[in-house]
């Protein structure tokens, strides 16, 4: 709490500090501290940065920076200038039509190298070793997040990956997940019913949630339950145990081919339960065949509880809160447009109050990717970086439960040390196949008249180096004359932990 | 705050007559490096608590087999385990009898010595009021320590730590093995997630050691929005650096199996031996959602249970009788599974499940809780074992009698002050 005494001391401190630097500023500073502190506390404090007394907040994000962090994974050098040149609307509209955006050549080249593993011809995939397949999946996901110009599509693919989570290591998981991934991405910004259909016909999903064992006479309820509980209505959405049973019956026969076309969806009529069913109050007459499952998906996708559920999740992911007005509004858009995800995102991203949305604590993937992007790292997205992600608790495609990686800072703040270790390794150049060009950054900064620390802060924090909230980070520069070390400090700072 | 590393540095500084506080000087070099000091011993007044959460809803009827109940064999023509006296089955595949009615899954044979010594107790047909049969809802309910959906959002273990009548400022007071904090520990500011003790340090690639970065971080996180998380992490780094032994130096300790659970318990034992003030440790063991091909004496479930038993047995042996006498291990799961087997030779989500309580002071050698039976009219909903013991009663009893927390009313608000099931004794 800041008292009048502290205010006076603060201004005295600032004037004296400048002059006292040459004499060992900390000593002079220490002598000015409030008498409330013990000698011991004074002596063991590191040199105080200016503005020590007001609590350190977070740097203000311009609308551009907010969008780049929320709709994308953070700015790369040049992104802010590009954004300024075309404006927010043009930027968002381009992101909502990703196929019209020419992809980054470096990404295309790197993905091509993974092409023999990630070709979505399941037959070829099954010749590959499980771990090599998962590794390739992880590399591709990371490379897309770091390099793709289609940032929002990458973010939404991640979102759907969580929403329709599949644990890659169960059964034939990895190979099937490759197919699943390729099936989901084209619909990432499309209509939810299409996504739901792609997921329900995904051999990976059907295997992961045991629908392949769901047969006439004795249904297996696993997929039916998660379909309603996690993918659409949620528990409070009003389905009953009887509905779970009936949906399971509808989905009997939804399975995957096992032989020539392994990995492809197959409707096996011989195990389909042909009787009449009653799902959420709708009667499905007997003999519906594969149409039973399709009708269930239609019912679920059109249900108001689904609209609400998705609106809430999108709000949480993009706004960082569950604002009732936004949940309501997005729900309404969902229902009017038949579940058009792009139509829901556009007003959310472009609204004037998007800038007031609360800060979101970066999950490990956010943290790693934003660091790689900010410092223009050259990376293969491979084991070097993935190891850090795993230490932070987000080994991609390895979340065992269908609910996807958790949101909210409480789940992630127990793993600060692995983040710091990543920052040190990245800046120090010890991450395998991942390099930074610090001399290049320093030189570019000099051309613009920036000191090395300021150049690094501009890149790391997206051009807000002079924000008062970053004053304490800036102040560390004199203890870390090496650009690499200072870059590590910037990446480790609390301010970089939020987007 | 007591004698801390910072204070010691201060004393040395004064002794050296130097008043500068530039971090570069308070580095690892010189007179200050390796300054030996004794941390004040912190710890709980009562037992150390170790919780092992079996993720997926372990089939209670396979963990604690009601071999004396004929309905069990009717409902599970394929999955039922062989009775203890069944000569047609191999000895190693028969249920291990506990009390003539219940028995242990044969894969839990490593726990038999603990049972025989009276150091393992079981509760059957226990669970929460959650009716959703959803993993996430049921786990959330159980980890929040509530009856069903409504109620506190924080974790029960967090509330316990906040309501005990002693102060334990150790940064390693509550530890979760793994990379995420479980929900049972959410809501307390001092719980740490870690995977191995030895790994938890800053790896500076810049030569010299990482201490100067730690000081910088201490400044940066001092007043930030992540102050608690940051300061906690730094305290932990400091504490772990002071551990007298690291895993590699321990030559003569009993061996542990190589799996993640056993290795996690090994870390817990190491922390306990190092007296850093550990009060509670949470571990997870997954793979219990056996919808398909559950197996019987062999198979998916048997494999998991064997791992569980081997890990706990190794842990008990490693702790030794004195520490084991001050430790309580709780094994729980979000729900049990359907009484009848399904077409995939697995089981679907159910209600009543099983809990195990192990330690030096359990009322062991028996299975607690009224047995509701498996007759059709006794089953709940779509055919699930009825819940006859509220899991919170078991937790409350452990917290009161073993962990010395008199405030369990605050930990489990709304829990009727019913009789304790008698699973542990004071």
PDB file of C-alpha atoms in Angstrom, chain A residues 248-462:
ATOM      1  CA  UNK A 248     -25.266 -45.527 -28.232  1.00  0.00           C
ATOM      2  CA  UNK A 249     -27.812 -47.700 -29.998  1.00  0.00           C
ATOM      3  CA  UNK A 250     -28.018 -45.198 -32.858  1.00  0.00           C
ATOM      4  CA  UNK A 251     -24.265 -45.288 -33.251  1.00  0.00           C
ATOM      5  CA  UNK A 252     -23.923 -49.067 -33.348  1.00  0.00           C
ATOM      6  CA  UNK A 253     -22.143 -49.960 -36.559  1.00  0.00           C
ATOM      7  CA  UNK A 254     -20.159 -46.726 -36.696  1.00  0.00           C
ATOM      8  CA  UNK A 255     -16.752 -48.220 -36.865  1.00  0.00           C
ATOM      9  CA  UNK A 256     -13.536 -48.279 -38.847  1.00  0.00           C
ATOM     10  CA  UNK A 257     -12.285 -50.511 -41.627  1.00  0.00           C
ATOM     11  CA  UNK A 258      -9.724 -52.964 -40.500  1.00  0.00           C
ATOM     12  CA  UNK A 259      -8.174 -54.428 -43.606  1.00  0.00           C
ATOM     13  CA  UNK A 260      -7.545 -52.946 -47.016  1.00  0.00           C
ATOM     14  CA  UNK A 261      -8.625 -49.465 -46.077  1.00  0.00           C
ATOM     15  CA  UNK A 262      -7.544 -49.324 -42.499  1.00  0.00           C
ATOM     16  CA  UNK A 263      -8.353 -46.015 -40.930  1.00  0.00           C
ATOM     17  CA  UNK A 264     -11.360 -45.298 -43.043  1.00  0.00           C
ATOM     18  CA  UNK A 265     -14.830 -44.954 -41.609  1.00  0.00           C
ATOM     19  CA  UNK A 266     -17.096 -47.918 -42.144  1.00  0.00           C
ATOM     20  CA  UNK A 267     -20.751 -48.387 -41.330  1.00  0.00           C
ATOM     21  CA  UNK A 268     -21.192 -52.026 -40.415  1.00  0.00           C
ATOM     22  CA  UNK A 269     -24.896 -52.728 -40.859  1.00  0.00           C
ATOM     23  CA  UNK A 270     -24.515 -56.226 -39.455  1.00  0.00           C
ATOM     24  CA  UNK A 271     -23.892 -54.880 -35.956  1.00  0.00           C
ATOM     25  CA  UNK A 272     -26.257 -51.958 -36.196  1.00  0.00           C
ATOM     26  CA  UNK A 273     -29.260 -51.983 -33.872  1.00  0.00           C
ATOM     27  CA  UNK A 274     -32.195 -51.561 -36.248  1.00  0.00           C
ATOM     28  CA  UNK A 275     -34.959 -50.944 -33.703  1.00  0.00           C
ATOM     29  CA  UNK A 276     -36.808 -47.722 -33.085  1.00  0.00           C
ATOM     30  CA  UNK A 277     -35.133 -45.243 -30.774  1.00  0.00           C
ATOM     31  CA  UNK A 278     -36.016 -42.199 -28.742  1.00  0.00           C
ATOM     32  CA  UNK A 279     -33.356 -39.514 -28.441  1.00  0.00           C
ATOM     33  CA  UNK A 280     -33.947 -36.262 -26.548  1.00  0.00           C
ATOM     34  CA  UNK A 281     -37.631 -36.471 -27.205  1.00  0.00           C
ATOM     35  CA  UNK A 282     -37.337 -37.277 -30.891  1.00  0.00           C
ATOM     36  CA  UNK A 283     -38.521 -40.639 -32.094  1.00  0.00           C
ATOM     37  CA  UNK A 284     -36.390 -42.349 -34.677  1.00  0.00           C
ATOM     38  CA  UNK A 285     -38.338 -45.081 -36.422  1.00  0.00           C
ATOM     39  CA  UNK A 286     -36.901 -48.538 -36.949  1.00  0.00           C
ATOM     40  CA  UNK A 287     -34.689 -49.357 -39.897  1.00  0.00           C
ATOM     41  CA  UNK A 288     -32.839 -46.048 -39.990  1.00  0.00           C
ATOM     42  CA  UNK A 289     -29.442 -47.573 -40.594  1.00  0.00           C
ATOM     43  CA  UNK A 290     -26.611 -45.106 -40.765  1.00  0.00           C
ATOM     44  CA  UNK A 291     -29.174 -42.302 -40.859  1.00  0.00           C
ATOM     45  CA  UNK A 292     -29.832 -42.881 -37.149  1.00  0.00           C
ATOM     46  CA  UNK A 293     -26.383 -41.651 -36.259  1.00  0.00           C
ATOM     47  CA  UNK A 294     -26.600 -38.774 -38.723  1.00  0.00           C
ATOM     48  CA  UNK A 295     -29.896 -37.677 -37.233  1.00  0.00           C
ATOM     49  CA  UNK A 296     -28.432 -37.792 -33.744  1.00  0.00           C
ATOM     50  CA  UNK A 297     -25.626 -35.525 -34.902  1.00  0.00           C
ATOM     51  CA  UNK A 298     -28.169 -33.200 -36.522  1.00  0.00           C
ATOM     52  CA  UNK A 299     -30.172 -33.024 -33.298  1.00  0.00           C
ATOM     53  CA  UNK A 300     -27.110 -32.425 -31.162  1.00  0.00           C
ATOM     54  CA  UNK A 301     -25.572 -29.832 -33.446  1.00  0.00           C
ATOM     55  CA  UNK A 302     -28.810 -27.864 -33.600  1.00  0.00           C
ATOM     56  CA  UNK A 303     -29.508 -28.002 -29.866  1.00  0.00           C
ATOM     57  CA  UNK A 304     -29.477 -24.678 -27.990  1.00  0.00           C
ATOM     58  CA  UNK A 305     -27.354 -26.232 -25.252  1.00  0.00           C
ATOM     59  CA  UNK A 306     -24.693 -26.958 -27.845  1.00  0.00           C
ATOM     60  CA  UNK A 307     -24.849 -23.387 -29.045  1.00  0.00           C
ATOM     61  CA  UNK A 308     -24.363 -22.204 -25.495  1.00  0.00           C
ATOM     62  CA  UNK A 309     -21.575 -24.661 -24.792  1.00  0.00           C
ATOM     63  CA  UNK A 310     -19.553 -23.663 -27.839  1.00  0.00           C
ATOM     64  CA  UNK A 311     -20.205 -19.983 -27.263  1.00  0.00           C
ATOM     65  CA  UNK A 312     -18.883 -20.360 -23.742  1.00  0.00           C
ATOM     66  CA  UNK A 313     -15.781 -22.239 -24.821  1.00  0.00           C
ATOM     67  CA  UNK A 314     -14.956 -19.754 -27.561  1.00  0.00           C
ATOM     68  CA  UNK A 315     -15.415 -16.929 -25.106  1.00  0.00           C
ATOM     69  CA  UNK A 316     -13.093 -18.560 -22.649  1.00  0.00           C
ATOM     70  CA  UNK A 317     -10.456 -19.284 -25.238  1.00  0.00           C
ATOM     71  CA  UNK A 318     -10.501 -15.937 -26.976  1.00  0.00           C
ATOM     72  CA  UNK A 319     -11.753 -13.465 -24.414  1.00  0.00           C
ATOM     73  CA  UNK A 320     -10.493 -15.143 -21.295  1.00  0.00           C
ATOM     74  CA  UNK A 321     -13.852 -14.869 -19.542  1.00  0.00           C
ATOM     75  CA  UNK A 322     -17.422 -16.112 -19.826  1.00  0.00           C
ATOM     76  CA  UNK A 323     -19.070 -12.752 -20.290  1.00  0.00           C
ATOM     77  CA  UNK A 324     -22.826 -13.433 -20.231  1.00  0.00           C
ATOM     78  CA  UNK A 325     -23.447 -10.876 -22.980  1.00  0.00           C
ATOM     79  CA  UNK A 326     -20.920 -12.463 -25.279  1.00  0.00           C
ATOM     80  CA  UNK A 327     -22.013 -16.014 -24.535  1.00  0.00           C
ATOM     81  CA  UNK A 328     -25.562 -14.966 -25.300  1.00  0.00           C
ATOM     82  CA  UNK A 329     -24.627 -13.137 -28.453  1.00  0.00           C
ATOM     83  CA  UNK A 330     -22.430 -15.901 -29.821  1.00  0.00           C
ATOM     84  CA  UNK A 331     -25.091 -18.469 -28.939  1.00  0.00           C
ATOM     85  CA  UNK A 332     -27.557 -16.471 -30.974  1.00  0.00           C
ATOM     86  CA  UNK A 333     -25.212 -16.280 -33.938  1.00  0.00           C
ATOM     87  CA  UNK A 334     -24.657 -20.027 -33.748  1.00  0.00           C
ATOM     88  CA  UNK A 335     -28.356 -20.686 -33.878  1.00  0.00           C
ATOM     89  CA  UNK A 336     -29.029 -18.196 -36.673  1.00  0.00           C
ATOM     90  CA  UNK A 337     -26.212 -19.399 -38.884  1.00  0.00           C
ATOM     91  CA  UNK A 338     -26.462 -23.131 -38.267  1.00  0.00           C
ATOM     92  CA  UNK A 339     -23.250 -23.211 -36.253  1.00  0.00           C
ATOM     93  CA  UNK A 340     -20.971 -21.061 -38.388  1.00  0.00           C
ATOM     94  CA  UNK A 341     -17.781 -20.699 -36.373  1.00  0.00           C
ATOM     95  CA  UNK A 342     -16.327 -17.896 -38.471  1.00  0.00           C
ATOM     96  CA  UNK A 343     -19.548 -15.928 -38.063  1.00  0.00           C
ATOM     97  CA  UNK A 344     -19.199 -16.291 -34.300  1.00  0.00           C
ATOM     98  CA  UNK A 345     -15.565 -15.272 -34.193  1.00  0.00           C
ATOM     99  CA  UNK A 346     -15.709 -12.201 -36.376  1.00  0.00           C
ATOM    100  CA  UNK A 347     -17.742  -9.929 -34.088  1.00  0.00           C
ATOM    101  CA  UNK A 348     -15.908 -11.223 -31.035  1.00  0.00           C
ATOM    102  CA  UNK A 349     -12.498 -10.402 -32.444  1.00  0.00           C
ATOM    103  CA  UNK A 350     -13.474  -7.042 -33.898  1.00  0.00           C
ATOM    104  CA  UNK A 351     -15.512  -5.684 -31.041  1.00  0.00           C
ATOM    105  CA  UNK A 352     -14.229  -2.547 -29.341  1.00  0.00           C
ATOM    106  CA  UNK A 353     -14.371  -4.248 -25.940  1.00  0.00           C
ATOM    107  CA  UNK A 354     -12.068  -7.059 -27.015  1.00  0.00           C
ATOM    108  CA  UNK A 355      -9.255  -4.922 -25.709  1.00  0.00           C
ATOM    109  CA  UNK A 356     -10.831  -4.972 -22.242  1.00  0.00           C
ATOM    110  CA  UNK A 357     -10.936  -8.710 -22.025  1.00  0.00           C
ATOM    111  CA  UNK A 358      -8.917 -10.044 -19.113  1.00  0.00           C
ATOM    112  CA  UNK A 359      -5.378 -11.291 -19.677  1.00  0.00           C
ATOM    113  CA  UNK A 360      -5.047 -14.994 -20.377  1.00  0.00           C
ATOM    114  CA  UNK A 361      -2.224 -16.966 -18.803  1.00  0.00           C
ATOM    115  CA  UNK A 362      -0.306 -18.624 -21.600  1.00  0.00           C
ATOM    116  CA  UNK A 363      -0.559 -22.370 -21.717  1.00  0.00           C
ATOM    117  CA  UNK A 364       2.781 -24.062 -22.462  1.00  0.00           C
ATOM    118  CA  UNK A 365       2.113 -24.197 -26.211  1.00  0.00           C
ATOM    119  CA  UNK A 366       1.226 -20.493 -26.225  1.00  0.00           C
ATOM    120  CA  UNK A 367       4.333 -19.686 -24.242  1.00  0.00           C
ATOM    121  CA  UNK A 368       6.739 -21.683 -26.383  1.00  0.00           C
ATOM    122  CA  UNK A 369       5.284 -20.608 -29.712  1.00  0.00           C
ATOM    123  CA  UNK A 370       5.046 -16.920 -28.776  1.00  0.00           C
ATOM    124  CA  UNK A 371       8.715 -16.984 -27.761  1.00  0.00           C
ATOM    125  CA  UNK A 372       9.784 -18.688 -30.982  1.00  0.00           C
ATOM    126  CA  UNK A 373       7.757 -16.231 -33.046  1.00  0.00           C
ATOM    127  CA  UNK A 374       8.802 -13.113 -31.180  1.00  0.00           C
ATOM    128  CA  UNK A 375      12.484 -13.801 -31.590  1.00  0.00           C
ATOM    129  CA  UNK A 376      12.113 -15.127 -35.128  1.00  0.00           C
ATOM    130  CA  UNK A 377      13.584 -18.483 -34.197  1.00  0.00           C
ATOM    131  CA  UNK A 378      14.556 -20.993 -36.798  1.00  0.00           C
ATOM    132  CA  UNK A 379      13.271 -24.335 -35.586  1.00  0.00           C
ATOM    133  CA  UNK A 380      12.372 -27.785 -36.811  1.00  0.00           C
ATOM    134  CA  UNK A 381       9.695 -28.070 -34.131  1.00  0.00           C
ATOM    135  CA  UNK A 382      11.216 -31.362 -33.149  1.00  0.00           C
ATOM    136  CA  UNK A 383      12.299 -33.186 -30.026  1.00  0.00           C
ATOM    137  CA  UNK A 384      14.320 -30.270 -28.728  1.00  0.00           C
ATOM    138  CA  UNK A 385      11.317 -28.013 -28.322  1.00  0.00           C
ATOM    139  CA  UNK A 386       8.831 -30.817 -27.671  1.00  0.00           C
ATOM    140  CA  UNK A 387      10.823 -31.945 -24.648  1.00  0.00           C
ATOM    141  CA  UNK A 388      10.284 -28.549 -23.061  1.00  0.00           C
ATOM    142  CA  UNK A 389       6.581 -28.641 -23.827  1.00  0.00           C
ATOM    143  CA  UNK A 390       6.366 -31.992 -22.170  1.00  0.00           C
ATOM    144  CA  UNK A 391       8.189 -30.757 -19.064  1.00  0.00           C
ATOM    145  CA  UNK A 392       5.666 -27.932 -18.872  1.00  0.00           C
ATOM    146  CA  UNK A 393       2.835 -30.433 -18.946  1.00  0.00           C
ATOM    147  CA  UNK A 394       1.554 -30.106 -22.498  1.00  0.00           C
ATOM    148  CA  UNK A 395       2.894 -33.033 -24.446  1.00  0.00           C
ATOM    149  CA  UNK A 396       0.830 -32.630 -27.628  1.00  0.00           C
ATOM    150  CA  UNK A 397      -1.684 -35.349 -28.431  1.00  0.00           C
ATOM    151  CA  UNK A 398      -0.921 -36.994 -25.109  1.00  0.00           C
ATOM    152  CA  UNK A 399      -3.752 -35.706 -22.937  1.00  0.00           C
ATOM    153  CA  UNK A 400      -5.373 -38.943 -21.864  1.00  0.00           C
ATOM    154  CA  UNK A 401      -8.907 -37.712 -21.274  1.00  0.00           C
ATOM    155  CA  UNK A 402     -11.415 -36.660 -23.896  1.00  0.00           C
ATOM    156  CA  UNK A 403     -11.851 -33.194 -22.368  1.00  0.00           C
ATOM    157  CA  UNK A 404      -8.623 -31.765 -23.778  1.00  0.00           C
ATOM    158  CA  UNK A 405      -5.886 -29.713 -22.114  1.00  0.00           C
ATOM    159  CA  UNK A 406      -7.294 -27.587 -19.268  1.00  0.00           C
ATOM    160  CA  UNK A 407      -7.904 -23.857 -19.500  1.00  0.00           C
ATOM    161  CA  UNK A 408      -7.249 -21.361 -16.760  1.00  0.00           C
ATOM    162  CA  UNK A 409      -4.063 -20.458 -14.968  1.00  0.00           C
ATOM    163  CA  UNK A 410      -4.644 -22.653 -11.921  1.00  0.00           C
ATOM    164  CA  UNK A 411      -3.834 -25.732 -13.960  1.00  0.00           C
ATOM    165  CA  UNK A 412      -0.546 -24.383 -15.269  1.00  0.00           C
ATOM    166  CA  UNK A 413       1.127 -22.224 -12.657  1.00  0.00           C
ATOM    167  CA  UNK A 414       2.654 -25.239 -10.923  1.00  0.00           C
ATOM    168  CA  UNK A 415       5.129 -25.567 -13.758  1.00  0.00           C
ATOM    169  CA  UNK A 416       7.022 -22.254 -13.750  1.00  0.00           C
ATOM    170  CA  UNK A 417      10.469 -23.821 -13.572  1.00  0.00           C
ATOM    171  CA  UNK A 418      10.147 -25.729 -16.873  1.00  0.00           C
ATOM    172  CA  UNK A 419       9.104 -22.469 -18.561  1.00  0.00           C
ATOM    173  CA  UNK A 420      12.139 -20.723 -17.201  1.00  0.00           C
ATOM    174  CA  UNK A 421      14.325 -23.570 -18.354  1.00  0.00           C
ATOM    175  CA  UNK A 422      12.905 -23.258 -21.854  1.00  0.00           C
ATOM    176  CA  UNK A 423      13.604 -19.530 -21.878  1.00  0.00           C
ATOM    177  CA  UNK A 424      17.189 -20.115 -20.795  1.00  0.00           C
ATOM    178  CA  UNK A 425      17.719 -22.893 -23.319  1.00  0.00           C
ATOM    179  CA  UNK A 426      16.181 -20.967 -26.215  1.00  0.00           C
ATOM    180  CA  UNK A 427      18.113 -17.810 -25.514  1.00  0.00           C
ATOM    181  CA  UNK A 428      21.272 -19.722 -24.725  1.00  0.00           C
ATOM    182  CA  UNK A 429      21.102 -21.699 -27.955  1.00  0.00           C
ATOM    183  CA  UNK A 430      21.005 -25.132 -26.344  1.00  0.00           C
ATOM    184  CA  UNK A 431      17.655 -26.232 -27.758  1.00  0.00           C
ATOM    185  CA  UNK A 432      18.245 -28.854 -30.407  1.00  0.00           C
ATOM    186  CA  UNK A 433      17.673 -27.630 -33.966  1.00  0.00           C
ATOM    187  CA  UNK A 434      16.368 -24.278 -32.777  1.00  0.00           C
ATOM    188  CA  UNK A 435      18.441 -21.156 -33.273  1.00  0.00           C
ATOM    189  CA  UNK A 436      18.089 -17.457 -32.712  1.00  0.00           C
ATOM    190  CA  UNK A 437      19.967 -14.766 -34.576  1.00  0.00           C
ATOM    191  CA  UNK A 438      20.769 -12.446 -31.715  1.00  0.00           C
ATOM    192  CA  UNK A 439      23.526 -10.578 -33.545  1.00  0.00           C
ATOM    193  CA  UNK A 440      21.045  -9.896 -36.344  1.00  0.00           C
ATOM    194  CA  UNK A 441      18.533  -8.569 -33.838  1.00  0.00           C
ATOM    195  CA  UNK A 442      21.142  -6.368 -32.195  1.00  0.00           C
ATOM    196  CA  UNK A 443      22.290  -4.995 -35.549  1.00  0.00           C
ATOM    197  CA  UNK A 444      18.737  -4.282 -36.669  1.00  0.00           C
ATOM    198  CA  UNK A 445      18.108  -2.516 -33.396  1.00  0.00           C
ATOM    199  CA  UNK A 446      21.195  -0.366 -33.795  1.00  0.00           C
ATOM    200  CA  UNK A 447      20.036   0.766 -37.222  1.00  0.00           C
ATOM    201  CA  UNK A 448      16.838   1.991 -35.618  1.00  0.00           C
ATOM    202  CA  UNK A 449      18.727   3.706 -32.831  1.00  0.00           C
ATOM    203  CA  UNK A 450      17.661   1.175 -30.203  1.00  0.00           C
ATOM    204  CA  UNK A 451      19.934  -0.114 -27.492  1.00  0.00           C
ATOM    205  CA  UNK A 452      20.289  -3.870 -27.428  1.00  0.00           C
ATOM    206  CA  UNK A 453      17.996  -4.327 -24.412  1.00  0.00           C
ATOM    207  CA  UNK A 454      15.324  -2.136 -25.955  1.00  0.00           C
ATOM    208  CA  UNK A 455      15.545  -4.004 -29.237  1.00  0.00           C
ATOM    209  CA  UNK A 456      15.039  -7.266 -27.436  1.00  0.00           C
ATOM    210  CA  UNK A 457      12.130  -5.898 -25.408  1.00  0.00           C
ATOM    211  CA  UNK A 458      10.492  -4.516 -28.541  1.00  0.00           C
ATOM    212  CA  UNK A 459      10.556  -7.937 -30.108  1.00  0.00           C
ATOM    213  CA  UNK A 460       9.607  -9.934 -27.047  1.00  0.00           C
ATOM    214  CA  UNK A 461       6.760  -7.645 -25.973  1.00  0.00           C
ATOM    215  CA  UNK A 462       5.627  -6.485 -29.366  1.00  0.00           C
TER     216      UNK A 462
END
